[in-house]
Short mmCIF file of C-alpha atoms in Angstrom, two decimals:
data_model
loop_
_atom_site.label_atom_id
_atom_site.label_comp_id
_atom_site.label_asym_id
_atom_site.label_seq_id
_atom_site.Cartn_x
_atom_site.Cartn_y
_atom_site.Cartn_z
CA UNK A 1 0.00 0.00 0.00
CA UNK A 2 1.08 3.57 -0.65
CA UNK A 3 1.53 6.15 2.09
CA UNK A 4 -1.34 8.18 0.64
CA UNK A 5 -3.63 5.15 1.02
CA UNK A 6 -2.76 4.82 4.69
CA UNK A 7 -3.39 8.53 5.27
CA UNK A 8 -6.79 8.29 3.62
CA UNK A 9 -7.69 5.25 5.73
CA UNK A 10 -6.57 7.12 8.85
CA UNK A 11 -8.72 10.09 7.88
CA UNK A 12 -11.83 8.01 7.27
CA UNK A 13 -11.54 5.74 10.30
CA UNK A 14 -10.77 8.61 12.66
CA UNK A 15 -13.90 10.42 11.55
CA UNK A 16 -15.96 7.26 11.95
CA UNK A 17 -14.49 6.60 15.40
CA UNK A 18 -15.54 10.04 16.58
CA UNK A 19 -19.03 9.68 15.10
CA UNK A 20 -19.58 6.26 16.67
CA UNK A 21 -18.27 7.45 20.03
CA UNK A 22 -20.68 10.36 20.18
CA UNK A 23 -23.61 8.13 19.22
CA UNK A 24 -22.64 5.42 21.73
CA UNK A 25 -22.24 7.83 24.66
CA UNK A 26 -19.14 8.49 26.75
CA UNK A 27 -20.06 6.14 29.58
CA UNK A 28 -20.81 3.14 27.39
CA UNK A 29 -18.64 0.07 27.93
CA UNK A 30 -16.28 -1.00 25.13
CA UNK A 31 -16.67 -4.80 24.86
CA UNK A 32 -13.37 -5.29 23.05
CA UNK A 33 -11.42 -3.32 25.68
CA UNK A 34 -12.46 -4.72 29.07
CA UNK A 35 -12.60 -2.03 31.71
CA UNK A 36 -12.81 0.82 29.23
CA UNK A 37 -15.69 3.13 28.54
CA UNK A 38 -16.02 5.11 25.32
CA UNK A 39 -14.43 8.16 26.93
CA UNK A 40 -11.32 6.06 27.70
CA UNK A 41 -11.15 4.82 24.11
CA UNK A 42 -11.35 8.33 22.69
CA UNK A 43 -8.92 9.75 25.25
CA UNK A 44 -6.37 7.03 24.46
CA UNK A 45 -6.63 7.27 20.67
CA UNK A 46 -6.62 11.06 20.70
CA UNK A 47 -3.54 11.12 22.92
CA UNK A 48 -1.75 8.67 20.58
CA UNK A 49 -2.64 10.89 17.60
CA UNK A 50 -1.07 13.93 19.26
CA UNK A 51 1.97 11.89 20.31
CA UNK A 52 2.47 10.67 16.74
CA UNK A 53 1.95 14.13 15.26
CA UNK A 54 4.77 15.42 17.45
CA UNK A 55 7.30 13.33 15.53
CA UNK A 56 6.33 14.81 12.19
CA UNK A 57 8.25 17.96 13.09
CA UNK A 58 11.45 15.89 13.14
CA UNK A 59 11.64 14.76 16.77
CA UNK A 60 14.40 12.14 16.93
CA UNK A 61 14.04 10.98 20.54
CA UNK A 62 11.29 8.78 21.96
CA UNK A 63 8.88 10.53 24.30
CA UNK A 64 6.21 8.85 26.45
CA UNK A 65 2.57 8.98 25.45
CA UNK A 66 0.85 11.33 27.86
CA UNK A 67 -2.90 11.43 28.33
CA UNK A 68 -3.95 14.97 27.53
CA UNK A 69 -7.70 14.54 27.07
CA UNK A 70 -10.04 17.11 28.60
CA UNK A 71 -11.88 16.06 31.76
CA UNK A 72 -15.13 17.51 30.45
CA UNK A 73 -16.96 14.96 28.28
CA UNK A 74 -18.61 17.79 26.34
CA UNK A 75 -15.18 18.87 25.05
CA UNK A 76 -13.95 15.37 24.20
CA UNK A 77 -15.30 15.01 20.67
CA UNK A 78 -13.94 18.36 19.47
CA UNK A 79 -10.58 17.65 21.15
CA UNK A 80 -10.34 14.29 19.40
CA UNK A 81 -11.30 15.69 16.01
CA UNK A 82 -8.76 18.51 16.31
CA UNK A 83 -5.91 16.11 17.10
CA UNK A 84 -6.95 13.68 14.39
CA UNK A 85 -7.06 16.46 11.83
CA UNK A 86 -3.64 17.72 12.95
CA UNK A 87 -2.18 14.24 12.44
CA UNK A 88 -3.73 13.76 8.99
CA UNK A 89 -2.61 17.21 7.86
CA UNK A 90 0.87 16.67 9.29
CA UNK A 91 1.30 13.38 7.44
CA UNK A 92 -0.01 14.90 4.24
CA UNK A 93 2.38 17.85 4.42
CA UNK A 94 5.44 15.98 5.68
CA UNK A 95 8.38 15.71 3.26
CA UNK A 96 9.20 12.32 1.80
CA UNK A 97 12.68 12.53 3.37
CA UNK A 98 11.35 13.23 6.87
CA UNK A 99 13.77 12.11 9.57
CA UNK A 100 12.35 11.29 12.99
CA UNK A 101 12.09 8.56 15.62
CA UNK A 102 10.30 5.31 14.73
CA UNK A 103 10.06 1.91 16.39
CA UNK A 104 9.33 -0.63 13.64
CA UNK A 105 11.11 -1.25 10.32
CA UNK A 106 9.70 0.78 7.41
CA UNK A 107 10.89 2.16 4.07
CA UNK A 108 10.88 5.69 5.53
CA UNK A 109 9.81 7.36 8.77
CA UNK A 110 6.88 8.95 6.93
CA UNK A 111 5.74 5.54 5.66
CA UNK A 112 6.07 4.17 9.19
CA UNK A 113 3.90 6.80 10.87
CA UNK A 114 1.22 6.75 8.18
CA UNK A 115 0.96 2.95 8.38
CA UNK A 116 1.14 2.73 12.18
CA UNK A 117 -1.51 5.37 12.78
CA UNK A 118 -3.80 3.95 10.10
CA UNK A 119 -3.84 0.58 11.86
CA UNK A 120 -3.99 2.11 15.34
CA UNK A 121 -7.07 4.07 14.33
CA UNK A 122 -8.65 1.25 12.33
CA UNK A 123 -8.54 -1.15 15.29
CA UNK A 124 -9.96 1.46 17.65
CA UNK A 125 -12.66 2.34 15.11
CA UNK A 126 -13.75 -1.28 15.49
CA UNK A 127 -13.82 -0.77 19.26
CA UNK A 128 -16.13 2.21 18.82
CA UNK A 129 -18.34 0.20 16.45
CA UNK A 130 -18.67 -2.57 19.01
CA UNK A 131 -19.52 -0.10 21.77
CA UNK A 132 -22.28 1.36 19.63
CA UNK A 133 -23.44 -2.00 18.30
CA UNK A 134 -23.09 -0.67 14.76
CA UNK A 135 -22.72 -2.80 11.67
CA UNK A 136 -19.05 -3.53 11.02
CA UNK A 137 -17.45 -1.70 8.11
CA UNK A 138 -15.15 -4.20 6.47
CA UNK A 139 -11.47 -3.75 5.73
CA UNK A 140 -10.05 -4.40 2.29
CA UNK A 141 -7.96 -7.59 2.01
CA UNK A 142 -4.91 -5.50 1.11
CA UNK A 143 -5.19 -3.32 4.23
CA UNK A 144 -5.97 -6.31 6.44
CA UNK A 145 -2.95 -8.28 5.21
CA UNK A 146 -0.73 -5.28 5.83
CA UNK A 147 -2.06 -5.06 9.38
CA UNK A 148 -1.43 -8.75 9.96
CA UNK A 149 2.12 -8.29 8.70
CA UNK A 150 2.74 -5.29 10.94
CA UNK A 151 1.48 -7.20 13.97
CA UNK A 152 3.31 -10.47 13.34
CA UNK A 153 6.51 -9.42 11.56
CA UNK A 154 6.74 -6.01 13.22
CA UNK A 155 5.50 -6.04 16.82
CA UNK A 156 5.94 -9.69 17.75
CA UNK A 157 9.52 -10.20 16.65
CA UNK A 158 10.55 -7.64 19.26
CA UNK A 159 11.92 -8.76 22.60
CA UNK A 160 8.87 -7.47 24.45
CA UNK A 161 6.53 -10.01 22.83
CA UNK A 162 4.99 -12.31 25.44
CA UNK A 163 3.94 -14.99 22.95
CA UNK A 164 6.35 -17.68 24.07
CA UNK A 165 6.34 -21.43 24.65
CA UNK A 166 8.41 -23.74 26.82
CA UNK A 167 9.07 -26.07 23.90
CA UNK A 168 9.48 -25.05 20.23
CA UNK A 169 6.11 -24.79 18.48
CA UNK A 170 4.92 -23.42 15.14
CA UNK A 171 1.81 -21.43 14.27
CA UNK A 172 0.83 -20.83 10.66
CA UNK A 173 -1.46 -17.91 9.79
CA UNK A 174 -2.85 -18.24 6.28
CA UNK A 175 -5.03 -15.78 4.34
CA UNK A 176 -7.36 -17.53 1.93
CA UNK A 177 -8.46 -14.59 -0.22
CA UNK A 178 -6.49 -12.98 -3.02
CA UNK A 179 -5.31 -9.39 -3.22
CA UNK A 180 -4.17 -7.32 -6.22
CA UNK A 181 -0.75 -6.66 -4.69
CA UNK A 182 1.07 -9.93 -5.34
CA UNK A 183 4.08 -8.77 -3.32
CA UNK A 184 2.12 -9.17 -0.09
CA UNK A 185 2.61 -12.49 1.70
CA UNK A 186 -0.35 -14.83 1.92
CA UNK A 187 0.85 -16.56 5.08
CA UNK A 188 3.11 -16.15 8.08
CA UNK A 189 4.88 -18.96 9.92
CA UNK A 190 5.58 -18.16 13.57
CA UNK A 191 8.28 -20.18 15.26
CA UNK A 192 7.54 -20.00 18.98
CA UNK A 193 9.97 -20.73 21.79
CA UNK A 194 11.17 -19.21 25.05
CA UNK A 195 12.46 -16.27 22.99
CA UNK A 196 10.49 -13.74 20.95
CA UNK A 197 8.80 -15.34 17.92
CA UNK A 198 10.63 -15.71 14.64
CA UNK A 199 8.31 -14.93 11.74
CA UNK A 200 8.71 -16.12 8.17
CA UNK A 201 6.62 -14.52 5.43
CA UNK A 202 5.38 -17.05 2.89
CA UNK A 203 4.15 -16.40 -0.64
CA UNK A 204 3.16 -20.05 -0.99
CA UNK A 205 2.30 -21.74 2.34
CA UNK A 206 1.42 -25.12 0.84
CA UNK A 207 3.36 -27.81 2.59
CA UNK A 208 4.57 -25.55 5.41
CA UNK A 209 4.59 -27.70 8.59
CA UNK A 210 2.88 -26.23 11.65
CA UNK A 211 1.56 -27.42 15.00
CA UNK A 212 -1.47 -25.17 14.52
CA UNK A 213 -2.85 -23.49 11.40
CA UNK A 214 -5.32 -20.61 11.36
CA UNK A 215 -6.94 -19.97 7.97
CA UNK A 216 -9.50 -17.46 6.82
CA UNK A 217 -10.22 -14.26 4.90
CA UNK A 218 -7.67 -11.51 5.50
CA UNK A 219 -10.10 -9.17 7.26
CA UNK A 220 -11.30 -11.88 9.64
CA UNK A 221 -7.71 -12.85 10.45
CA UNK A 222 -6.82 -9.20 11.03
CA UNK A 223 -9.61 -8.75 13.57
CA UNK A 224 -8.93 -12.04 15.35
CA UNK A 225 -5.18 -11.52 15.65
CA UNK A 226 -5.72 -8.02 17.04
CA UNK A 227 -8.19 -9.62 19.49
CA UNK A 228 -11.19 -7.89 17.92
CA UNK A 229 -12.65 -10.90 16.10
CA UNK A 230 -13.80 -14.46 16.63
CA UNK A 231 -11.68 -17.51 15.93
CA UNK A 232 -14.98 -19.33 15.41
CA UNK A 233 -15.15 -17.45 12.09
CA UNK A 234 -11.83 -19.01 11.03
CA UNK A 235 -10.59 -22.51 10.26
CA UNK A 236 -8.34 -23.62 13.12
CA UNK A 237 -6.60 -26.99 12.81
CA UNK A 238 -3.99 -28.66 14.97
CA UNK A 239 -3.08 -27.62 18.51
CA UNK A 240 -5.70 -25.03 19.48
CA UNK A 241 -3.80 -24.22 22.68
CA UNK A 242 -1.56 -21.99 20.55
CA UNK A 243 -4.62 -19.90 19.65
CA UNK A 244 -5.45 -19.61 23.34
CA UNK A 245 -1.86 -18.56 24.01
CA UNK A 246 -2.21 -15.85 21.39
CA UNK A 247 -5.43 -14.59 22.94
CA UNK A 248 -3.83 -14.36 26.36
CA UNK A 249 -0.39 -13.01 25.52
CA UNK A 250 -0.46 -11.07 22.25
CA UNK A 251 -1.67 -7.64 23.37
CA UNK A 252 0.68 -4.84 22.26
#
């Protein structure tokens, strides 16, 4: 996907998140984020947007995410929309050769922040949908596969991943739908151990050995792996305890 595509997805999903939050009500529970109410969801996402936007000016050192949401619920929607708009405009105006701090591999820092914030906002848009009880707006297979790749080959190869096993095990994640971009992998083989997972991208997963295989459409896999979807909607074969491990330990 191109950076412009991620920025457009970020724009759309941020606007939807705000709309759903207002309709749901600030005190409504968010089923996909136990312990959170809608105000917590909006405060978190809005604070992340402002944190990310701060790097677009060229900040080269990591800074902590600080909650800066207003205490007054009546001001929350406008505050969120202002920060979201600042982030979208900052990404749109940023130079291609932007230099700033990042924390996952990417072609450029600009590509990193556009991608990361698109997926951050997309997942939390789903949270707002679930709080409202609204009909789910589907992700494209291309976007979903990219989000799977970021999660598996980006976040979970880092030392902080808690998806670990006492004995070596393998988990195969396989998308069953096609996408126009043939450069995207169709499957990911996770080699689990007492260390952080090793992830192998596969263009052709046929014949890849695995203790557990999870198959399904890209969008359904995306939601399940980010703990926003149901594994009952997927085809799980082999050792299902690895799926339970993922549910328990994969939060990032």
